[in-house]
PDB file of C-alpha atoms in Angstrom:
ATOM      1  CA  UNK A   1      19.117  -6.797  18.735  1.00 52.00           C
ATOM      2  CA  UNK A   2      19.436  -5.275  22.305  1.00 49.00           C
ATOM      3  CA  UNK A   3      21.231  -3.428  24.993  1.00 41.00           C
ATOM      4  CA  UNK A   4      20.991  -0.622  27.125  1.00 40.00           C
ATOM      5  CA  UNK A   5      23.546   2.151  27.560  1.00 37.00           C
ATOM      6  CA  UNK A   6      20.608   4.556  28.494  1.00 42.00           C
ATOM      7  CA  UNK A   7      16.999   4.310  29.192  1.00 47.00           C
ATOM      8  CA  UNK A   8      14.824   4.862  26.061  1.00 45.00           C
ATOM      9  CA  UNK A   9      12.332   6.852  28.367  1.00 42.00           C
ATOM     10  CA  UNK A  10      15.505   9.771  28.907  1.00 44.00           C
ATOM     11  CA  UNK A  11      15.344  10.238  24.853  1.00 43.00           C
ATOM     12  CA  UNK A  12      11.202  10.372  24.688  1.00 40.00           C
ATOM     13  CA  UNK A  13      10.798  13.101  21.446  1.00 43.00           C
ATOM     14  CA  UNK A  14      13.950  13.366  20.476  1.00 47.00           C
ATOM     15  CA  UNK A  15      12.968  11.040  17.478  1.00 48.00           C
ATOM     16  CA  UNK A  16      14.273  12.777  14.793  1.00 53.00           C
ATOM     17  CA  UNK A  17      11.638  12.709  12.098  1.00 51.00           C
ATOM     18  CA  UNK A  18      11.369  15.519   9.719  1.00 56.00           C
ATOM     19  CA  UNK A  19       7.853  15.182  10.625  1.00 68.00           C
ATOM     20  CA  UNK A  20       5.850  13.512  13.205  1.00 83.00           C
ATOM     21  CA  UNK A  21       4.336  10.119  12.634  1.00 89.00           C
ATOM     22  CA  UNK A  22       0.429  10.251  12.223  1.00 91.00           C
ATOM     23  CA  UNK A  23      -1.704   7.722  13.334  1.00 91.00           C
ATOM     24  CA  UNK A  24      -3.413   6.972   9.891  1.00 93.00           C
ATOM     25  CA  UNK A  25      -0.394   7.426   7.519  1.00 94.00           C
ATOM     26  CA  UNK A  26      -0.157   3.640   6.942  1.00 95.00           C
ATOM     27  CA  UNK A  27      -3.406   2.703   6.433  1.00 95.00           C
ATOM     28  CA  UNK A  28      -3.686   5.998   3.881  1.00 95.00           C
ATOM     29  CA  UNK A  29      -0.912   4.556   2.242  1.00 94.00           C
ATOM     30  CA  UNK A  30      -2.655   0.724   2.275  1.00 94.00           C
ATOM     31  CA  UNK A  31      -5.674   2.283   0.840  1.00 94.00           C
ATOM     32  CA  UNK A  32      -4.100   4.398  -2.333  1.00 96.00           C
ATOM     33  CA  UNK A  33      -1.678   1.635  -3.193  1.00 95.00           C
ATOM     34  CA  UNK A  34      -3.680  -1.616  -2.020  1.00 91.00           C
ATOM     35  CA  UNK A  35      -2.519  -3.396  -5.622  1.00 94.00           C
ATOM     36  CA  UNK A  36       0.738  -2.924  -4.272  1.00 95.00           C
ATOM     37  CA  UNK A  37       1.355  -7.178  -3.733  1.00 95.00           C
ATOM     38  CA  UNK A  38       2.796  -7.914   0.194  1.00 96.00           C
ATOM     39  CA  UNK A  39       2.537  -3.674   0.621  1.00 96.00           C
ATOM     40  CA  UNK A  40       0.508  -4.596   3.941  1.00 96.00           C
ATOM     41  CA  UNK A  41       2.833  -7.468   5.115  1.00 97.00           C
ATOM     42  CA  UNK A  42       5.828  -4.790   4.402  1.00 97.00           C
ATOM     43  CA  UNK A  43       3.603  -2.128   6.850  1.00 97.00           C
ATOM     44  CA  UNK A  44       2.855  -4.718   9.372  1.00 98.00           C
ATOM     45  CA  UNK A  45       6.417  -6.039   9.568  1.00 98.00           C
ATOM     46  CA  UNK A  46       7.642  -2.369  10.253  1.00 98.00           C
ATOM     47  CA  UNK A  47       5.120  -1.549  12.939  1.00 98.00           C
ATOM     48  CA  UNK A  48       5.849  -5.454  14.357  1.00 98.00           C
ATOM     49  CA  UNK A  49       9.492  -4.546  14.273  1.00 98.00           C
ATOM     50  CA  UNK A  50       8.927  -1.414  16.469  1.00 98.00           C
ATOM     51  CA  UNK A  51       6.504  -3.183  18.841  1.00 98.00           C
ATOM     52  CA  UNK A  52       9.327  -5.419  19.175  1.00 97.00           C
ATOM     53  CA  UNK A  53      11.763  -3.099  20.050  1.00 97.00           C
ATOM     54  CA  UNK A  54       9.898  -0.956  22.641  1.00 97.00           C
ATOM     55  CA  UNK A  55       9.355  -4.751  24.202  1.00 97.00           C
ATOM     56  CA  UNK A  56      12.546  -4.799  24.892  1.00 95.00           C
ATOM     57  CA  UNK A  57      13.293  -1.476  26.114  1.00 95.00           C
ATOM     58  CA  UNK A  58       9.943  -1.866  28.628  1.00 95.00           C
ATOM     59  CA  UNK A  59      11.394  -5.369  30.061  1.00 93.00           C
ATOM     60  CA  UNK A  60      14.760  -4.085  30.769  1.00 89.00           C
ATOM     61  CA  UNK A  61      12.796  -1.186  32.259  1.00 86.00           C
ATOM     62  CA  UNK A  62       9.995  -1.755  34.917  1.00 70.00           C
ATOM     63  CA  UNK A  63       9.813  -3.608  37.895  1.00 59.00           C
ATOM     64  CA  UNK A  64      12.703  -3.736  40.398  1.00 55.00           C
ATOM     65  CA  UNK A  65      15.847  -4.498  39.589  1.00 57.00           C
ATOM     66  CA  UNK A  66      15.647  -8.618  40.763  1.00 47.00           C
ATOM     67  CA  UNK A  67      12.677  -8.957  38.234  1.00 50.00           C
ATOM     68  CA  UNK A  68      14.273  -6.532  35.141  1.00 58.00           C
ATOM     69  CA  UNK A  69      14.797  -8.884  32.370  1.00 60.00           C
ATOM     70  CA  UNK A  70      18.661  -8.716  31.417  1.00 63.00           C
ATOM     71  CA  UNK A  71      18.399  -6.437  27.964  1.00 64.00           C
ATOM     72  CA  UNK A  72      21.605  -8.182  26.593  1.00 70.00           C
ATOM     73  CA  UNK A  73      20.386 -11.644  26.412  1.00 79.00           C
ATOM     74  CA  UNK A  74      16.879 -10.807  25.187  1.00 89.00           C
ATOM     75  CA  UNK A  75      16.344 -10.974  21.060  1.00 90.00           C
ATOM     76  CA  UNK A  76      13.754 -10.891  19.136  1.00 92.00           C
ATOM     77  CA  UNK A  77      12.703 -11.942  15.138  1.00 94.00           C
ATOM     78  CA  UNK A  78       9.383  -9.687  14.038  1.00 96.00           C
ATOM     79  CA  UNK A  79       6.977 -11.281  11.357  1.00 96.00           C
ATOM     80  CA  UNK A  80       4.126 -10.199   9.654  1.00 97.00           C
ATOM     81  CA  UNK A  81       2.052 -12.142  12.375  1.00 97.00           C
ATOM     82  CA  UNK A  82       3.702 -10.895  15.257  1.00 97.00           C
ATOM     83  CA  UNK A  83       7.127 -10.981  16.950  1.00 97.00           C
ATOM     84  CA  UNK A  84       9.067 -14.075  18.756  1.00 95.00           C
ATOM     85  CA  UNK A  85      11.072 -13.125  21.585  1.00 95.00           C
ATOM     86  CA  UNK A  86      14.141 -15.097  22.925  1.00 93.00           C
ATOM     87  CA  UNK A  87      15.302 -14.641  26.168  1.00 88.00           C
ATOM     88  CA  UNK A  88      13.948 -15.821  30.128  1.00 86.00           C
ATOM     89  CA  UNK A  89      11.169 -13.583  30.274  1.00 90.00           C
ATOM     90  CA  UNK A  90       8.014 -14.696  32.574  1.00 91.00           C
ATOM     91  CA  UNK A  91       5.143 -14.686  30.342  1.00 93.00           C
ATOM     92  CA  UNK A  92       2.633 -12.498  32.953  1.00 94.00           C
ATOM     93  CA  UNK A  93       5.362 -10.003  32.900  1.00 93.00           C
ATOM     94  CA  UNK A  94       5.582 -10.317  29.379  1.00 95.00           C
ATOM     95  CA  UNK A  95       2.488  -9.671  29.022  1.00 96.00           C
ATOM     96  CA  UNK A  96       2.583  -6.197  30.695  1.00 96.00           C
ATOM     97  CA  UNK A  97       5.237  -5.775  28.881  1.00 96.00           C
ATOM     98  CA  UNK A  98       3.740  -5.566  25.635  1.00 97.00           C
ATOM     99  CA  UNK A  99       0.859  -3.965  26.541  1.00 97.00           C
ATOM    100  CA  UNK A 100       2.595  -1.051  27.787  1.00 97.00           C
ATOM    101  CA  UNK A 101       5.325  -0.815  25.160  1.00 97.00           C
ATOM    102  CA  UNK A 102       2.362  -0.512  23.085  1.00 97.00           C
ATOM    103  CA  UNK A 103       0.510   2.355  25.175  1.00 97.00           C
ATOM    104  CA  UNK A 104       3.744   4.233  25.184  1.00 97.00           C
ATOM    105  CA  UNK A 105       5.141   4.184  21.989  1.00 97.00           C
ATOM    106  CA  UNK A 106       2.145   4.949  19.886  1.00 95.00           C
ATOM    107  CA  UNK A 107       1.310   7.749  22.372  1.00 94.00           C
ATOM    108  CA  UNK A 108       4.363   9.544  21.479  1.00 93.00           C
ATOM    109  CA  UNK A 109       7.292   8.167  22.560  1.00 95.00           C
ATOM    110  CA  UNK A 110       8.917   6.987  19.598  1.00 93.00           C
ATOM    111  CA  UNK A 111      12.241   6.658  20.592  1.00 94.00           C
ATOM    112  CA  UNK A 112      11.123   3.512  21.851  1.00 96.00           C
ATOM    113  CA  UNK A 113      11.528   2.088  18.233  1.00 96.00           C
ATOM    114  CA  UNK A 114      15.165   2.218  18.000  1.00 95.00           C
ATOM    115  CA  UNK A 115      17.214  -0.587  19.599  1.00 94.00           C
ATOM    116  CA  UNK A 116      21.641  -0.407  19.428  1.00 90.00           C
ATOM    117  CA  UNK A 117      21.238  -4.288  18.856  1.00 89.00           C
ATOM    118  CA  UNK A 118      18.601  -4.591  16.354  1.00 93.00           C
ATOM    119  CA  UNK A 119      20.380  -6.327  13.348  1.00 90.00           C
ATOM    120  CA  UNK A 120      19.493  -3.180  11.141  1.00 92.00           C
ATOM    121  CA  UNK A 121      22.697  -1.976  12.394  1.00 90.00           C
ATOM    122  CA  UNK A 122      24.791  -5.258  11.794  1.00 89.00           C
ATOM    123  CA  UNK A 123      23.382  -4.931   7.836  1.00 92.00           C
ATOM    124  CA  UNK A 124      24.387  -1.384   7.592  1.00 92.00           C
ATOM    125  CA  UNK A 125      27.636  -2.027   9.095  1.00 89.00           C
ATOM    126  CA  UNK A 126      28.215  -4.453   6.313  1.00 90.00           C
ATOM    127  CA  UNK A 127      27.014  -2.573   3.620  1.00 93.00           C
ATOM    128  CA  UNK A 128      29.014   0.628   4.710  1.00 91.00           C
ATOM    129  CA  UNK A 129      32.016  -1.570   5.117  1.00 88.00           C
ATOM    130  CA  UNK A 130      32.081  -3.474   1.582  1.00 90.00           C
ATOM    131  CA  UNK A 131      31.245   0.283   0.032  1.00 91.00           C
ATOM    132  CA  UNK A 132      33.913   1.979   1.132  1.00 88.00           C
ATOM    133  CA  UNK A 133      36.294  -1.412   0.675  1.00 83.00           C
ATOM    134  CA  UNK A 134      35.289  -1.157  -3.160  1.00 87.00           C
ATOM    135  CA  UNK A 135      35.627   2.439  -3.439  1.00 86.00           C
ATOM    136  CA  UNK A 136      39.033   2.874  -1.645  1.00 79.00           C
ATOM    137  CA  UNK A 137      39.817  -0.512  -3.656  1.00 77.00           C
ATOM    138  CA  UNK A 138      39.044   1.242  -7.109  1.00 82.00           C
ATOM    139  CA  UNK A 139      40.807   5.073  -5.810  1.00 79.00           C
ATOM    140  CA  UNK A 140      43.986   3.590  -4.337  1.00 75.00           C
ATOM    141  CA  UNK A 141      47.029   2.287  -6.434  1.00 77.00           C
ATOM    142  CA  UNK A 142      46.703  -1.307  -6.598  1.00 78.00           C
ATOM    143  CA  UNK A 143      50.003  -1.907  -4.589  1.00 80.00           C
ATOM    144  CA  UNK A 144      49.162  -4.830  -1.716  1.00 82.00           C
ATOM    145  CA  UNK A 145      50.337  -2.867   0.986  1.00 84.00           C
ATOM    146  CA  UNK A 146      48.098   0.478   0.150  1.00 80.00           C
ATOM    147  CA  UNK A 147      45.340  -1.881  -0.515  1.00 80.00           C
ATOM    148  CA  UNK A 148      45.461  -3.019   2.988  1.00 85.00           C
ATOM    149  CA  UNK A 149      45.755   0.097   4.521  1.00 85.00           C
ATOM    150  CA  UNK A 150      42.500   1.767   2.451  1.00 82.00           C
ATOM    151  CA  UNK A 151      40.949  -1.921   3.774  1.00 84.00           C
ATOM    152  CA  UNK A 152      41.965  -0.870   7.316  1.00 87.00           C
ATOM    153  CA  UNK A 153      40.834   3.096   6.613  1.00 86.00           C
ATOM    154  CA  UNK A 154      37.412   1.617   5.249  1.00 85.00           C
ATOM    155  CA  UNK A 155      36.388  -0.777   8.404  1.00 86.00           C
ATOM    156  CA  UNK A 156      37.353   1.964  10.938  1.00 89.00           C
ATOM    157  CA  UNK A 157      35.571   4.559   9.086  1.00 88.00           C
ATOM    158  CA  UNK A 158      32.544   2.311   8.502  1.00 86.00           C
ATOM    159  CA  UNK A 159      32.684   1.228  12.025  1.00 87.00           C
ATOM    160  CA  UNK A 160      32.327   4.998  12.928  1.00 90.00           C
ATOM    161  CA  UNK A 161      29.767   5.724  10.892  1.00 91.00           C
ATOM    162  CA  UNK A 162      27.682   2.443  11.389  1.00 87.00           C
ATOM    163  CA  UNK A 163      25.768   3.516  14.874  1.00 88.00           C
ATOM    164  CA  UNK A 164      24.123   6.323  13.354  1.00 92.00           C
ATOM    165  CA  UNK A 165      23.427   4.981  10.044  1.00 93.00           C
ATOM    166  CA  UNK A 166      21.993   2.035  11.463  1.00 91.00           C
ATOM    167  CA  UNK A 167      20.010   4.082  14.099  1.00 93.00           C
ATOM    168  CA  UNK A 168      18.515   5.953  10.698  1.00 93.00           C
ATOM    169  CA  UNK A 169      18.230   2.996   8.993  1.00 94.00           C
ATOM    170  CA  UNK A 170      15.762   1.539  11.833  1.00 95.00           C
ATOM    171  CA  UNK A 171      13.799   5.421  12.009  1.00 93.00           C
ATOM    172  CA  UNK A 172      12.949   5.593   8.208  1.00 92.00           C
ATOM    173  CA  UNK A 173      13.479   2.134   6.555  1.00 95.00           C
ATOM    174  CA  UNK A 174      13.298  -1.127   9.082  1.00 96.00           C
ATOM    175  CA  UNK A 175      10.358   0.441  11.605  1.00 97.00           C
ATOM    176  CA  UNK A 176       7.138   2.293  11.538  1.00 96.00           C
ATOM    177  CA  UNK A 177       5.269   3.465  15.091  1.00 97.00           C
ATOM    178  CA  UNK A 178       2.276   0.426  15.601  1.00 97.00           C
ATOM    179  CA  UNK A 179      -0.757   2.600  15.096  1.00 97.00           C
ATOM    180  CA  UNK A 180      -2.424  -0.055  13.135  1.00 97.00           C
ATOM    181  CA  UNK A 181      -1.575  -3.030  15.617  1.00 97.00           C
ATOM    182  CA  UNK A 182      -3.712  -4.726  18.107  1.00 97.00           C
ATOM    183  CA  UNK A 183      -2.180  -7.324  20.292  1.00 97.00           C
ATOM    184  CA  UNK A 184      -4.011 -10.669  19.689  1.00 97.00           C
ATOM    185  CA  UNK A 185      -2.434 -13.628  22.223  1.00 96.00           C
ATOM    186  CA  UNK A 186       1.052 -14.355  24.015  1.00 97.00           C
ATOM    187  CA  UNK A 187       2.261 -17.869  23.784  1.00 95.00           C
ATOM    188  CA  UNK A 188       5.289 -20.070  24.054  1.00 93.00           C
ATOM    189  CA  UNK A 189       6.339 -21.438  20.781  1.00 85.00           C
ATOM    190  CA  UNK A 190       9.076 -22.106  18.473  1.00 78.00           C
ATOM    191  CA  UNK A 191      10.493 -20.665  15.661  1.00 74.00           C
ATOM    192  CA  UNK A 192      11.337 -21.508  12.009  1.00 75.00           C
ATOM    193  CA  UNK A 193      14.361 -23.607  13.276  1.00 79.00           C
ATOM    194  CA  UNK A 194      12.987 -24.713  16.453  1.00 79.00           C
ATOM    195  CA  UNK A 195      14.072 -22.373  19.046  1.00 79.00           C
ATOM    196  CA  UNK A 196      12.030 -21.932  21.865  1.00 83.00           C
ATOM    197  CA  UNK A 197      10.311 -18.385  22.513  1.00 91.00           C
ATOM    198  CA  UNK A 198       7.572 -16.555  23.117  1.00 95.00           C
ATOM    199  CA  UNK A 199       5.618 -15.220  20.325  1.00 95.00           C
ATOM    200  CA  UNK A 200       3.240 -11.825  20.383  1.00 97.00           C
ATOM    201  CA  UNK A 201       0.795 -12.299  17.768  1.00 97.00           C
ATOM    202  CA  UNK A 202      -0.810  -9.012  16.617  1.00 98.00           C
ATOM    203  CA  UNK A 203      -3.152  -8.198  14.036  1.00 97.00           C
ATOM    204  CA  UNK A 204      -4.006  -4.597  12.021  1.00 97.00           C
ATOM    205  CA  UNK A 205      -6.575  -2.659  12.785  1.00 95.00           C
ATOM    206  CA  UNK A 206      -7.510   0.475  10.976  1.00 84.00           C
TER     207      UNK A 206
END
């Protein structure tokens, strides 16, 4: 889900939206389509995921470098309750953490919500790569050898494209800037399969 080839802070407004998030488009949308079933577990998930994510960036960010948490061993799984986070990670400085991921990225910088490791890209990866297997699968002649080689042309060109799919992917699908969140407690916990963590419960606010 995580690592750092350059600081999120450098790329602060250079999200590329079409448009600029606005504080209240989530809850408009909650309120028009509130018969929508699990709509607002689908919102909160996206604005979890981000929190998440700008986490990250802020641990592998502040403090000097002895107390930096390492960003390639830190991961994360985002619910509609809040996120767990996986990693060594003192909760106190967790706890700034959060607080200031939080202050930063819903007061503009929204770059913050895009991780390289977040397993949006793995998915898109995949996807690109069993798209282009099929189609090069269905154009080439069906000699064994060709076949291979449009297999070979279709993972390199998918693992080309996959960074910047992925990182679009994460912008307009898999996140959403936390307007509507409000941090609720930090705590050490487990996951679904028993994995110790720390989990950031949030809830929404309007």
């Amino acid at each position: 889900m995580t690592t750092n080839t350059a600081s999120a802070s450098d790329r602060t407004n250079e999200f590329p939206f079409d448009f600029a998030p606005q504080p209240t488009q989530d809850a408009d949308l909650l309120r028009q389509l509130n018969f929508v079933p699990g709509l607002k577990e689908i919102l909160t998930v996206r604005q979890v995921h981000a929190l998440e994510h700008a986490t990250v960036w802020v641990l592998s960010q502040s403090g000097p470098a002895s107390a930096k948490a390492d960003n390639q061993l830190l991961g994360g799984m985002s619910t509609d309750e809040g996120f767990y986070l996986y990693g060594h990670v003192d909760i106190a400085q967790l706890r700034r953490a959060v607080g200031e991921a939080l202050h930063r990225i819903a007061g503009g910088e929204w770059d913050l919500a895009v991780h390289p490791r977040c397993g949006t890209n793995l998915s898109v990866a995949m996807l690109l790569t069993a798209g282009l297997a099929v189609g090069i699968n269905l154009a080439m002649p069906k000699g064994p050898i060709l076949q291979l080689l449009g297999l070979g042309a279709a993972a390199a060109a998918a693992a080309q494209l996959a960074p910047d799919a992925g990182s679009l992917a994460q912008r307009y699908v898999t996140t959403a800037i936390p307007f509507n969140l409000s941090v609720v407690d930090i705590s050490v916990s487990q996951d679904f399969w028993g994995r110790e963590a720390h989990f950031v419960r949030v809830r929404w606010v309007e």
